[in-house]
Every structure is written in C-alpha cells, then in structure tokens.
Amino acid sequence: MQQIIDFILELDKLKGVTRKTRPLGLERYENSAEHSWQIAMLAASLAPYAGSTIDINRVIRMLLVHDIGEIDTGDTLVYAEGDWKERKAAELAAVKRIFGLLPEQQGAAFLALWQEFETGETPEARFAHAVDRAMPVLLNLANSGQSWRENGVSHERVVRRIAPPIKDGCPALWAYLEGRLEEALQKGWFGA
Amino acid sequence: MQQIIDFILELDKLKGVTRKTRPLGLERYENSAEHSWQIAMLAASLAPYAGSTIDINRVIRMLLVHDIGEIDTGDTLVYAEGDWKERKAAELAAVKRIFGLLPEQQGAAFLALWQEFETGETPEARFAHAVDRAMPVLLNLANSGQSWRENGVSHERVVRRIAPPIKDGCPALWAYLEGRLEEALQKGWFGA
C-alpha cells in the first residue's frame, strides 16, 4: 500500500508542469494533469468517430498516463523542432523511475500503456494521438490562437504537425478542424 | 462534431473550480479537473485492493465525470454539514445541462455514470467513493494537514466522514489510513 501512496503523491507533481495553452478565461497556463483529464473526456466523447474499432477504455488509460514523464522533463511545445529523440529517451527514463515506485505488476501495466502510446501503432494509440493533438488546437480556436500567437507558430506548421495524426486516428475530426484552421488563418490568429 | 467540441470547451471550466487542498509544494489551490485525473490514476493503481470484483474501466470513467456538476455549483468541502440534498439537486441540474450539450447517446452514457456514482450502490461506485474520499486525505497527510488546519476540521469529523465509505469500498486502504490519521492527530495536524 505504501508504494501506491508514494506513487500517487509523486504524480502530484504533474499539476505543476505547465503547458503553453491557457484555460479559457483564465490568465494562468494549463498544467499537464488537468490536460490529461480533458483529453480522456474528449476521447470518451469522440469514440464513435474513431478511424477503426477501438477499445476506448485502453485509450482512456493511455491518455491518463501519457504525460507522466513530464514530471522530470517538463512540457515541450508540440510544434518545437528540437531534439525529439533525446527528449523521448529522457521521458522513458522518467516513466521508468515513476512507475517503478509501484508494485511490479501495476508499474509494468502503466509502462506498457505509455509505450503503446509512444509507439503509436495500435488503433487505440493512433486514436489517442489524434485526441491529444486536437485538444490544444480546440483551445486555441476558442481563444483567438493564444498559444500560436505567443509562440510564433504559423498555420503551415500547425497543419504539418497535426494533420497526419488526426487524419489517421480520427478522420471526422480532421474534416472539422481543417476548415476551422483556415478561418483562423483569415482572422490572423497565427503567430508567423 | 460541433456538439462534442462545445461540450469539451464547456468542460474547460472545471479547471477553474478550486478545492480546499493545495498541490504539494504549490501555493495555489487544487482544481477539480486535475483532481479528477489524479483519482482516476489512484483507482487504477488501487484496483487489486477493491473490496469486491470490479470493472476498473467503469470506475475510471465514473471518476472522470463525477465532479463535472461543480462547473455550475463550485466545490464544497466534504466535511461541510450544510444542505447536502439541495446541493445534490443543483449538481444534477448542472450535469443534465452540460451532458445535454452532447449527442443524445454520449450524453446519456455520461449521465448514467454520474448517477451510478451518486447513488453509490454498485461495487464500482463504492470503490470510486473510497478513492475519491481518500485522495484529499493523502494530500493532507503529506502536507501537515493543510486543509484540515485551514478549515478547522477535527480528526473525529474526518474519521466520521471518510471511514465508512473507505472501509466499504477499499478495506485495505482504510487499514492503512487509520494509523496514519492517528499519527496526524498526535502531530497536531487537525484544525479543531
């Protein structure tokens, strides 16, 4: 029992990892814990639109754990072009440390979910990626492009980064977003 | 699709509903969105200790939706003795409004989960209650009784409020907490 308690208190740190988007109507930045909750809800709501038949429960569990490595590494803007491979190695080390706090069986199950998300090959992982990529876009579309403008991110860069995973994992969501992103471009909501 | 987007943006407001506990090491109060994520993780970790055989996936989905009514009503300290019935009626009206933003089938599924949690009769709901009640206690035990001291909450009141649901839904967790709460009393971490 103490191992589980130590783990859940370690997870508390994800509430202090800030992202680049701001919750609607709030001045502060969003943190990765509340983001994880919101994408789990988005996945549950969007399940009928998944590109393939999926186990939505595994998607939800995957999304709940997918950002936990940021406890050690912090969040990086998805449009950043830096050394992605190095960053992913650091996140793997982080989740091994954190899931290692748990009894072996629970830790291994969470690590397998995290790795399934990262590998991105199963229908569940591909749907989860689509949902994860879409959420900050939906917030930006409701917030006059806040994080795009603040970080100098262009329409072209957003589309290049998010169109392939969203088309792949949730085609109907991409069909919706494509037109909304075009409108946002007309409105000057991008940063470059 | 637009209904789902409207729903998920409405949910963004839960990030602005503050609770009485503070995340460890942070000055600000915790919000109900990040709390919902953390208890879903606690449930997944504690599943082997549930009092009965449970469908952990339904527990997780229940915990993800159980606080959504607070978007309209705000959070109330679990130890408050006020008009619980009136508060619950307000929360029901709130979730009907919010889940009503969704296509009928998704909205009805979320409402059923919310009601299952509130009714608290299934093994899944009872385990979910135990987890939900335990989380602020675990944070307080790691934070020198922060919300108990700030709100004048006594050891006796905490035990009266949380012992029955936790014993019922996750007996091993109560066995652990009972001694920890006794230690906290010796250390003067309660407010009354």
GROMACS .gro file of C-alpha atoms in nm:
model
  384
    1MET     CA    1   0.000   0.000   0.000
    2GLN     CA    2   0.279   0.245   0.085
    3GLN     CA    3   0.422   0.201  -0.267
    4ILE     CA    4   0.091   0.305  -0.420
    5ILE     CA    5   0.069   0.608  -0.191
    6ASP     CA    6   0.425   0.712  -0.277
    7PHE     CA    7   0.339   0.682  -0.646
    8ILE     CA    8   0.020   0.887  -0.627
    9LEU     CA    9   0.196   1.163  -0.431
   10GLU     CA   10   0.477   1.165  -0.689
   11LEU     CA   11   0.209   1.213  -0.958
   12ASP     CA   12   0.100   1.528  -0.776
   13LYS     CA   13   0.397   1.699  -0.942
   14LEU     CA   14   0.223   1.682  -1.281
   15LYS     CA   15  -0.010   1.955  -1.151
   16GLY     CA   16   0.292   2.183  -1.152
   17VAL     CA   17   0.404   2.110  -1.510
   18THR     CA   18   0.277   2.396  -1.723
   19ARG     CA   19   0.189   2.387  -2.090
   20LYS     CA   20   0.171   2.671  -2.343
   21THR     CA   21  -0.209   2.696  -2.362
   22ARG     CA   22  -0.422   2.887  -2.112
   23PRO     CA   23  -0.757   2.754  -1.990
   24LEU     CA   24  -1.039   2.963  -2.140
   25GLY     CA   25  -1.099   3.274  -1.936
   26LEU     CA   26  -0.801   3.218  -1.705
   27GLU     CA   27  -0.470   3.406  -1.705
   28ARG     CA   28  -0.254   3.116  -1.591
   29TYR     CA   29  -0.119   2.840  -1.809
   30GLU     CA   30  -0.278   2.498  -1.822
   31ASN     CA   31  -0.098   2.214  -1.644
   32SER     CA   32  -0.045   1.861  -1.773
   33ALA     CA   33  -0.264   1.696  -1.506
   34GLU     CA   34  -0.582   1.885  -1.597
   35HIS     CA   35  -0.494   1.845  -1.967
   36SER     CA   36  -0.476   1.467  -1.916
   37TRP     CA   37  -0.825   1.471  -1.767
   38GLN     CA   38  -0.965   1.678  -2.050
   39ILE     CA   39  -0.826   1.460  -2.328
   40ALA     CA   40  -0.959   1.148  -2.155
   41MET     CA   41  -1.302   1.314  -2.167
   42LEU     CA   42  -1.252   1.417  -2.530
   43ALA     CA   43  -1.159   1.060  -2.623
   44ALA     CA   44  -1.465   0.921  -2.446
   45SER     CA   45  -1.686   1.172  -2.629
   46LEU     CA   46  -1.527   1.116  -2.971
   47ALA     CA   47  -1.512   0.737  -2.953
   48PRO     CA   48  -1.788   0.686  -3.215
   49TYR     CA   49  -1.571   0.879  -3.464
   50ALA     CA   50  -1.253   0.672  -3.424
   51GLY     CA   51  -1.095   0.566  -3.754
   52SER     CA   52  -1.105   0.196  -3.657
   53THR     CA   53  -1.276  -0.022  -3.399
   54ILE     CA   54  -1.107   0.061  -3.070
   55ASP     CA   55  -1.110  -0.035  -2.704
   56ILE     CA   56  -1.197   0.308  -2.565
   57ASN     CA   57  -1.104   0.204  -2.212
   58ARG     CA   58  -0.746   0.139  -2.315
   59VAL     CA   59  -0.739   0.474  -2.494
   60ILE     CA   60  -0.852   0.649  -2.176
   61ARG     CA   61  -0.593   0.473  -1.961
   62MET     CA   62  -0.325   0.553  -2.217
   63LEU     CA   63  -0.414   0.922  -2.218
   64LEU     CA   64  -0.416   0.936  -1.839
   65VAL     CA   65  -0.054   0.815  -1.824
   66HIS     CA   66   0.095   0.957  -2.144
   67ASP     CA   67   0.227   1.284  -1.996
   68ILE     CA   68   0.363   1.147  -1.669
   69GLY     CA   69   0.724   1.159  -1.796
   70GLU     CA   70   0.694   1.538  -1.798
   71ILE     CA   71   0.728   1.530  -1.421
   72ASP     CA   72   1.102   1.501  -1.486
   73THR     CA   73   1.132   1.662  -1.829
   74GLY     CA   74   0.869   1.940  -1.840
   75ASP     CA   75   0.635   2.002  -2.132
   76THR     CA   76   0.763   2.089  -2.480
   77LEU     CA   77   0.556   2.268  -2.739
   78VAL     CA   78   0.440   2.008  -2.990
   79TYR     CA   79   0.549   2.239  -3.274
   80ALA     CA   80   0.907   2.261  -3.145
   81GLU     CA   81   1.159   2.114  -3.385
   82GLY     CA   82   1.433   2.034  -3.130
   83ASP     CA   83   1.594   1.704  -3.048
   84TRP     CA   84   1.283   1.491  -3.022
   85LYS     CA   85   1.474   1.165  -2.984
   86GLU     CA   86   1.675   1.285  -2.687
   87ARG     CA   87   1.360   1.418  -2.526
   88LYS     CA   88   1.181   1.088  -2.571
   89ALA     CA   89   1.472   0.899  -2.412
   90ALA     CA   90   1.452   1.132  -2.112
   91GLU     CA   91   1.078   1.074  -2.084
   92LEU     CA   92   1.127   0.698  -2.094
   93ALA     CA   93   1.380   0.719  -1.812
   94ALA     CA   94   1.132   0.934  -1.620
   95VAL     CA   95   0.838   0.697  -1.652
   96LYS     CA   96   1.057   0.400  -1.562
   97ARG     CA   97   1.154   0.581  -1.243
   98ILE     CA   98   0.798   0.687  -1.160
   99PHE     CA   99   0.615   0.365  -1.249
  100GLY     CA  100   0.898   0.185  -1.069
  101LEU     CA  101   0.760   0.326  -0.743
  102LEU     CA  102   0.464   0.087  -0.778
  103PRO     CA  103   0.436  -0.285  -0.711
  104GLU     CA  104   0.581  -0.459  -1.017
  105GLN     CA  105   0.255  -0.565  -1.179
  106GLN     CA  106   0.087  -0.222  -1.171
  107GLY     CA  107   0.408  -0.049  -1.276
  108ALA     CA  108   0.455  -0.280  -1.574
  109ALA     CA  109   0.093  -0.229  -1.685
  110PHE     CA  110   0.129   0.151  -1.683
  111LEU     CA  111   0.464   0.133  -1.862
  112ALA     CA  112   0.311  -0.087  -2.133
  113LEU     CA  113   0.033   0.170  -2.184
  114TRP     CA  114   0.285   0.454  -2.201
  115GLN     CA  115   0.493   0.263  -2.456
  116GLU     CA  116   0.189   0.173  -2.663
  117PHE     CA  117   0.107   0.544  -2.686
  118GLU     CA  118   0.464   0.638  -2.775
  119THR     CA  119   0.498   0.367  -3.040
  120GLY     CA  120   0.171   0.484  -3.188
  121GLU     CA  121   0.095   0.175  -3.390
  122THR     CA  122  -0.224   0.024  -3.247
  123PRO     CA  123  -0.563   0.169  -3.343
  124GLU     CA  124  -0.602   0.275  -2.979
  125ALA     CA  125  -0.270   0.461  -2.977
  126ARG     CA  126  -0.345   0.628  -3.309
  127PHE     CA  127  -0.684   0.750  -3.185
  128ALA     CA  128  -0.521   0.867  -2.861
  129HIS     CA  129  -0.264   1.067  -3.059
  130ALA     CA  130  -0.538   1.232  -3.264
  131VAL     CA  131  -0.720   1.337  -2.947
  132ASP     CA  132  -0.403   1.462  -2.776
  133ARG     CA  133  -0.304   1.670  -3.079
  134ALA     CA  134  -0.652   1.813  -3.125
  135MET     CA  135  -0.712   1.944  -2.773
  136PRO     CA  136  -0.472   2.243  -2.772
  137VAL     CA  137  -0.596   2.328  -3.123
  138LEU     CA  138  -0.955   2.338  -2.997
  139LEU     CA  139  -0.848   2.563  -2.709
  140ASN     CA  140  -0.659   2.793  -2.944
  141LEU     CA  141  -0.957   2.813  -3.178
  142ALA     CA  142  -1.168   2.922  -2.881
  143ASN     CA  143  -0.901   3.163  -2.758
  144SER     CA  144  -0.806   3.363  -3.071
  145GLY     CA  145  -0.495   3.150  -3.129
  146GLN     CA  146  -0.343   3.237  -2.790
  147SER     CA  147  -0.052   2.990  -2.782
  148TRP     CA  148   0.015   3.018  -3.157
  149ARG     CA  149   0.048   3.393  -3.134
  150GLU     CA  150   0.251   3.385  -2.813
  151ASN     CA  151   0.496   3.133  -2.960
  152GLY     CA  152   0.517   3.249  -3.321
  153VAL     CA  153   0.363   2.935  -3.466
  154SER     CA  154   0.238   2.951  -3.826
  155HIS     CA  155  -0.073   2.792  -3.980
  156GLU     CA  156   0.151   2.584  -4.204
  157ARG     CA  157   0.345   2.447  -3.908
  158VAL     CA  158   0.030   2.356  -3.716
  159VAL     CA  159  -0.117   2.177  -4.015
  160ARG     CA  160   0.206   1.993  -4.092
  161ARG     CA  161   0.231   1.871  -3.734
  162ILE     CA  162  -0.128   1.777  -3.657
  163ALA     CA  163  -0.294   1.686  -3.987
  164PRO     CA  164  -0.129   1.343  -4.031
  165PRO     CA  165  -0.204   1.204  -3.682
  166ILE     CA  166  -0.557   1.346  -3.667
  167LYS     CA  167  -0.647   1.230  -4.020
  168ASP     CA  168  -0.514   0.890  -3.929
  169GLY     CA  169  -0.675   0.843  -3.588
  170CYS     CA  170  -0.999   1.038  -3.622
  171PRO     CA  171  -1.074   1.143  -3.981
  172ALA     CA  172  -1.402   1.320  -3.899
  173LEU     CA  173  -1.221   1.540  -3.650
  174TRP     CA  174  -0.970   1.646  -3.913
  175ALA     CA  175  -1.252   1.723  -4.158
  176TYR     CA  176  -1.393   1.958  -3.892
  177LEU     CA  177  -1.060   2.115  -3.794
  178GLU     CA  178  -0.933   2.182  -4.144
  179GLY     CA  179  -1.198   2.445  -4.214
  180ARG     CA  180  -1.170   2.596  -3.866
  181LEU     CA  181  -0.792   2.635  -3.908
  182GLU     CA  182  -0.846   2.803  -4.245
  183GLU     CA  183  -1.087   3.053  -4.082
  184ALA     CA  184  -0.834   3.113  -3.804
  185LEU     CA  185  -0.572   3.195  -4.067
  186GLN     CA  186  -0.806   3.453  -4.223
  187LYS     CA  187  -0.857   3.605  -3.878
  188GLY     CA  188  -0.482   3.642  -3.818
  189TRP     CA  189  -0.471   3.402  -3.522
  190PHE     CA  190  -0.130   3.256  -3.607
  191GLY     CA  191   0.199   3.394  -3.492
  192ALA     CA  192   0.412   3.383  -3.803
  193MET     CA  193  -1.899   1.711  -3.418
  194GLN     CA  194  -1.974   2.069  -3.315
  195GLN     CA  195  -2.175   1.939  -3.017
  196ILE     CA  196  -1.875   1.742  -2.893
  197ILE     CA  197  -1.649   2.045  -2.933
  198ASP     CA  198  -1.896   2.267  -2.744
  199PHE     CA  199  -1.907   2.008  -2.465
  200ILE     CA  200  -1.531   1.975  -2.430
  201LEU     CA  201  -1.487   2.353  -2.421
  202GLU     CA  202  -1.759   2.377  -2.156
  203LEU     CA  203  -1.561   2.120  -1.952
  204ASP     CA  204  -1.266   2.358  -1.961
  205LYS     CA  205  -1.440   2.549  -1.680
  206LEU     CA  206  -1.368   2.266  -1.435
  207LYS     CA  207  -1.004   2.382  -1.444
  208GLY     CA  208  -1.123   2.697  -1.272
  209VAL     CA  209  -1.318   2.526  -0.990
  210THR     CA  210  -1.092   2.532  -0.687
  211ARG     CA  211  -1.091   2.289  -0.399
  212LYS     CA  212  -0.962   2.330  -0.045
  213THR     CA  213  -0.643   2.126  -0.082
  214ARG     CA  214  -0.321   2.261  -0.230
  215PRO     CA  215  -0.099   2.052  -0.458
  216LEU     CA  216   0.219   1.953  -0.274
  217GLY     CA  217   0.477   2.227  -0.295
  218LEU     CA  218   0.245   2.478  -0.464
  219GLU     CA  219   0.081   2.782  -0.310
  220ARG     CA  220  -0.237   2.775  -0.518
  221TYR     CA  221  -0.540   2.557  -0.454
  222GLU     CA  222  -0.602   2.238  -0.646
  223ASN     CA  223  -0.874   2.244  -0.912
  224SER     CA  224  -1.137   1.978  -0.979
  225ALA     CA  225  -1.004   1.887  -1.326
  226GLU     CA  226  -0.657   1.787  -1.206
  227HIS     CA  227  -0.815   1.618  -0.902
  228SER     CA  228  -1.030   1.408  -1.136
  229TRP     CA  229  -0.718   1.295  -1.322
  230GLN     CA  230  -0.538   1.205  -1.001
  231ILE     CA  231  -0.820   0.995  -0.857
  232ALA     CA  232  -0.856   0.809  -1.187
  233MET     CA  233  -0.486   0.721  -1.151
  234LEU     CA  234  -0.533   0.628  -0.784
  235ALA     CA  235  -0.824   0.399  -0.875
  236ALA     CA  236  -0.620   0.229  -1.149
  237SER     CA  237  -0.332   0.175  -0.904
  238LEU     CA  238  -0.552   0.052  -0.619
  239ALA     CA  239  -0.771  -0.179  -0.829
  240PRO     CA  240  -0.621  -0.501  -0.684
  241TYR     CA  241  -0.734  -0.383  -0.337
  242ALA     CA  242  -1.101  -0.322  -0.422
  243GLY     CA  243  -1.345  -0.473  -0.173
  244SER     CA  244  -1.527  -0.668  -0.448
  245THR     CA  245  -1.463  -0.772  -0.806
  246ILE     CA  246  -1.496  -0.455  -1.009
  247ASP     CA  247  -1.485  -0.329  -1.366
  248ILE     CA  248  -1.200  -0.082  -1.320
  249ASN     CA  249  -1.271   0.085  -1.653
  250ARG     CA  250  -1.616   0.188  -1.538
  251VAL     CA  251  -1.468   0.317  -1.213
  252ILE     CA  252  -1.223   0.532  -1.408
  253ARG     CA  253  -1.493   0.673  -1.635
  254MET     CA  254  -1.713   0.741  -1.331
  255LEU     CA  255  -1.435   0.932  -1.155
  256LEU     CA  256  -1.360   1.136  -1.467
  257VAL     CA  257  -1.719   1.266  -1.479
  258HIS     CA  258  -1.817   1.276  -1.112
  259ASP     CA  259  -1.717   1.638  -1.043
  260ILE     CA  260  -1.848   1.794  -1.363
  261GLY     CA  261  -2.155   1.936  -1.188
  262GLU     CA  262  -1.921   2.165  -0.994
  263ILE     CA  263  -1.887   2.375  -1.309
  264ASP     CA  264  -2.218   2.530  -1.203
  265THR     CA  265  -2.215   2.473  -0.828
  266GLY     CA  266  -1.849   2.501  -0.721
  267ASP     CA  267  -1.674   2.262  -0.485
  268THR     CA  268  -1.791   2.209  -0.127
  269LEU     CA  269  -1.568   2.077   0.146
  270VAL     CA  270  -1.660   1.715   0.204
  271TYR     CA  271  -1.672   1.778   0.579
  272ALA     CA  272  -1.929   2.056   0.544
  273GLU     CA  273  -2.257   1.975   0.715
  274GLY     CA  274  -2.481   2.207   0.509
  275ASP     CA  275  -2.780   2.122   0.297
  276TRP     CA  276  -2.643   1.826   0.109
  277LYS     CA  277  -2.972   1.740  -0.061
  278GLU     CA  278  -3.015   2.083  -0.211
  279ARG     CA  279  -2.656   2.080  -0.329
  280LYS     CA  280  -2.703   1.742  -0.496
  281ALA     CA  281  -3.016   1.862  -0.677
  282ALA     CA  282  -2.818   2.160  -0.810
  283GLU     CA  283  -2.542   1.929  -0.929
  284LEU     CA  284  -2.792   1.706  -1.107
  285ALA     CA  285  -2.937   2.007  -1.289
  286ALA     CA  286  -2.583   2.108  -1.381
  287VAL     CA  287  -2.479   1.775  -1.528
  288LYS     CA  288  -2.806   1.748  -1.719
  289ARG     CA  289  -2.730   2.085  -1.876
  290ILE     CA  290  -2.367   2.000  -1.952
  291PHE     CA  291  -2.412   1.642  -2.077
  292GLY     CA  292  -2.710   1.775  -2.273
  293LEU     CA  293  -2.465   1.959  -2.497
  294LEU     CA  294  -2.361   1.622  -2.642
  295PRO     CA  295  -2.535   1.398  -2.895
  296GLU     CA  296  -2.801   1.207  -2.704
  297GLN     CA  297  -2.624   0.874  -2.681
  298GLN     CA  298  -2.296   1.009  -2.540
  299GLY     CA  299  -2.478   1.245  -2.306
  300ALA     CA  300  -2.696   0.966  -2.168
  301ALA     CA  301  -2.394   0.740  -2.111
  302PHE     CA  302  -2.212   1.009  -1.909
  303LEU     CA  303  -2.524   1.090  -1.710
  304ALA     CA  304  -2.569   0.722  -1.624
  305LEU     CA  305  -2.210   0.708  -1.496
  306TRP     CA  306  -2.261   1.023  -1.291
  307GLN     CA  307  -2.580   0.884  -1.140
  308GLU     CA  308  -2.420   0.548  -1.066
  309PHE     CA  309  -2.152   0.734  -0.869
  310GLU     CA  310  -2.405   0.946  -0.683
  311THR     CA  311  -2.627   0.651  -0.596
  312GLY     CA  312  -2.321   0.469  -0.467
  313GLU     CA  313  -2.466   0.121  -0.473
  314THR     CA  314  -2.268  -0.080  -0.727
  315PRO     CA  315  -1.929  -0.225  -0.629
  316GLU     CA  316  -1.774   0.012  -0.886
  317ALA     CA  317  -1.940   0.320  -0.734
  318ARG     CA  318  -1.842   0.213  -0.382
  319PHE     CA  319  -1.480   0.168  -0.482
  320ALA     CA  320  -1.491   0.504  -0.665
  321HIS     CA  321  -1.623   0.675  -0.350
  322ALA     CA  322  -1.344   0.524  -0.141
  323VAL     CA  323  -1.083   0.655  -0.384
  324ASP     CA  324  -1.241   1.000  -0.407
  325ARG     CA  325  -1.259   1.033  -0.029
  326ALA     CA  326  -0.905   0.910   0.024
  327MET     CA  327  -0.722   1.144  -0.213
  328PRO     CA  328  -0.752   1.473  -0.017
  329VAL     CA  329  -0.665   1.278   0.299
  330LEU     CA  330  -0.346   1.150   0.136
  331LEU     CA  331  -0.257   1.505   0.030
  332ASN     CA  332  -0.325   1.637   0.379
  333LEU     CA  333  -0.113   1.363   0.533
  334ALA     CA  334   0.171   1.471   0.304
  335ASN     CA  335   0.110   1.840   0.373
  336SER     CA  336   0.091   1.861   0.755
  337GLY     CA  337  -0.291   1.866   0.747
  338GLN     CA  338  -0.308   2.182   0.535
  339SER     CA  339  -0.681   2.187   0.450
  340TRP     CA  340  -0.785   2.048   0.790
  341ARG     CA  341  -0.598   2.323   0.972
  342GLU     CA  342  -0.713   2.596   0.734
  343ASN     CA  343  -1.078   2.492   0.770
  344GLY     CA  344  -1.093   2.393   1.136
  345VAL     CA  345  -1.166   2.027   1.067
  346SER     CA  346  -1.118   1.781   1.354
  347HIS     CA  347  -0.982   1.425   1.348
  348GLU     CA  348  -1.317   1.298   1.468
  349ARG     CA  349  -1.501   1.470   1.183
  350VAL     CA  350  -1.262   1.335   0.920
  351VAL     CA  351  -1.293   0.981   1.051
  352ARG     CA  352  -1.672   1.001   1.076
  353ARG     CA  353  -1.698   1.123   0.717
  354ILE     CA  354  -1.444   0.902   0.542
  355ALA     CA  355  -1.416   0.579   0.741
  356PRO     CA  356  -1.748   0.425   0.629
  357PRO     CA  357  -1.704   0.474   0.252
  358ILE     CA  358  -1.336   0.378   0.251
  359LYS     CA  359  -1.386   0.070   0.471
  360ASP     CA  360  -1.668  -0.031   0.242
  361GLY     CA  361  -1.505   0.026  -0.096
  362CYS     CA  362  -1.139  -0.045  -0.023
  363PRO     CA  363  -1.082  -0.203   0.319
  364ALA     CA  364  -0.703  -0.229   0.283
  365LEU     CA  365  -0.684   0.143   0.223
  366TRP     CA  366  -0.876   0.215   0.541
  367ALA     CA  367  -0.645  -0.018   0.735
  368TYR     CA  368  -0.355   0.195   0.611
  369LEU     CA  369  -0.521   0.533   0.669
  370GLU     CA  370  -0.647   0.465   1.019
  371GLY     CA  371  -0.298   0.454   1.166
  372ARG     CA  372  -0.178   0.747   0.959
  373LEU     CA  373  -0.469   0.961   1.081
  374GLU     CA  374  -0.390   0.865   1.439
  375GLU     CA  375  -0.029   0.979   1.390
  376ALA     CA  376  -0.154   1.303   1.233
  377LEU     CA  377  -0.366   1.364   1.542
  378GLN     CA  378  -0.058   1.322   1.764
  379LYS     CA  379   0.128   1.572   1.545
  380GLY     CA  380  -0.149   1.833   1.579
  381TRP     CA  381  -0.241   1.839   1.210
  382PHE     CA  382  -0.613   1.890   1.267
  383GLY     CA  383  -0.785   2.221   1.300
  384ALA     CA  384  -1.021   2.168   1.589
   0.00000   0.00000   0.00000
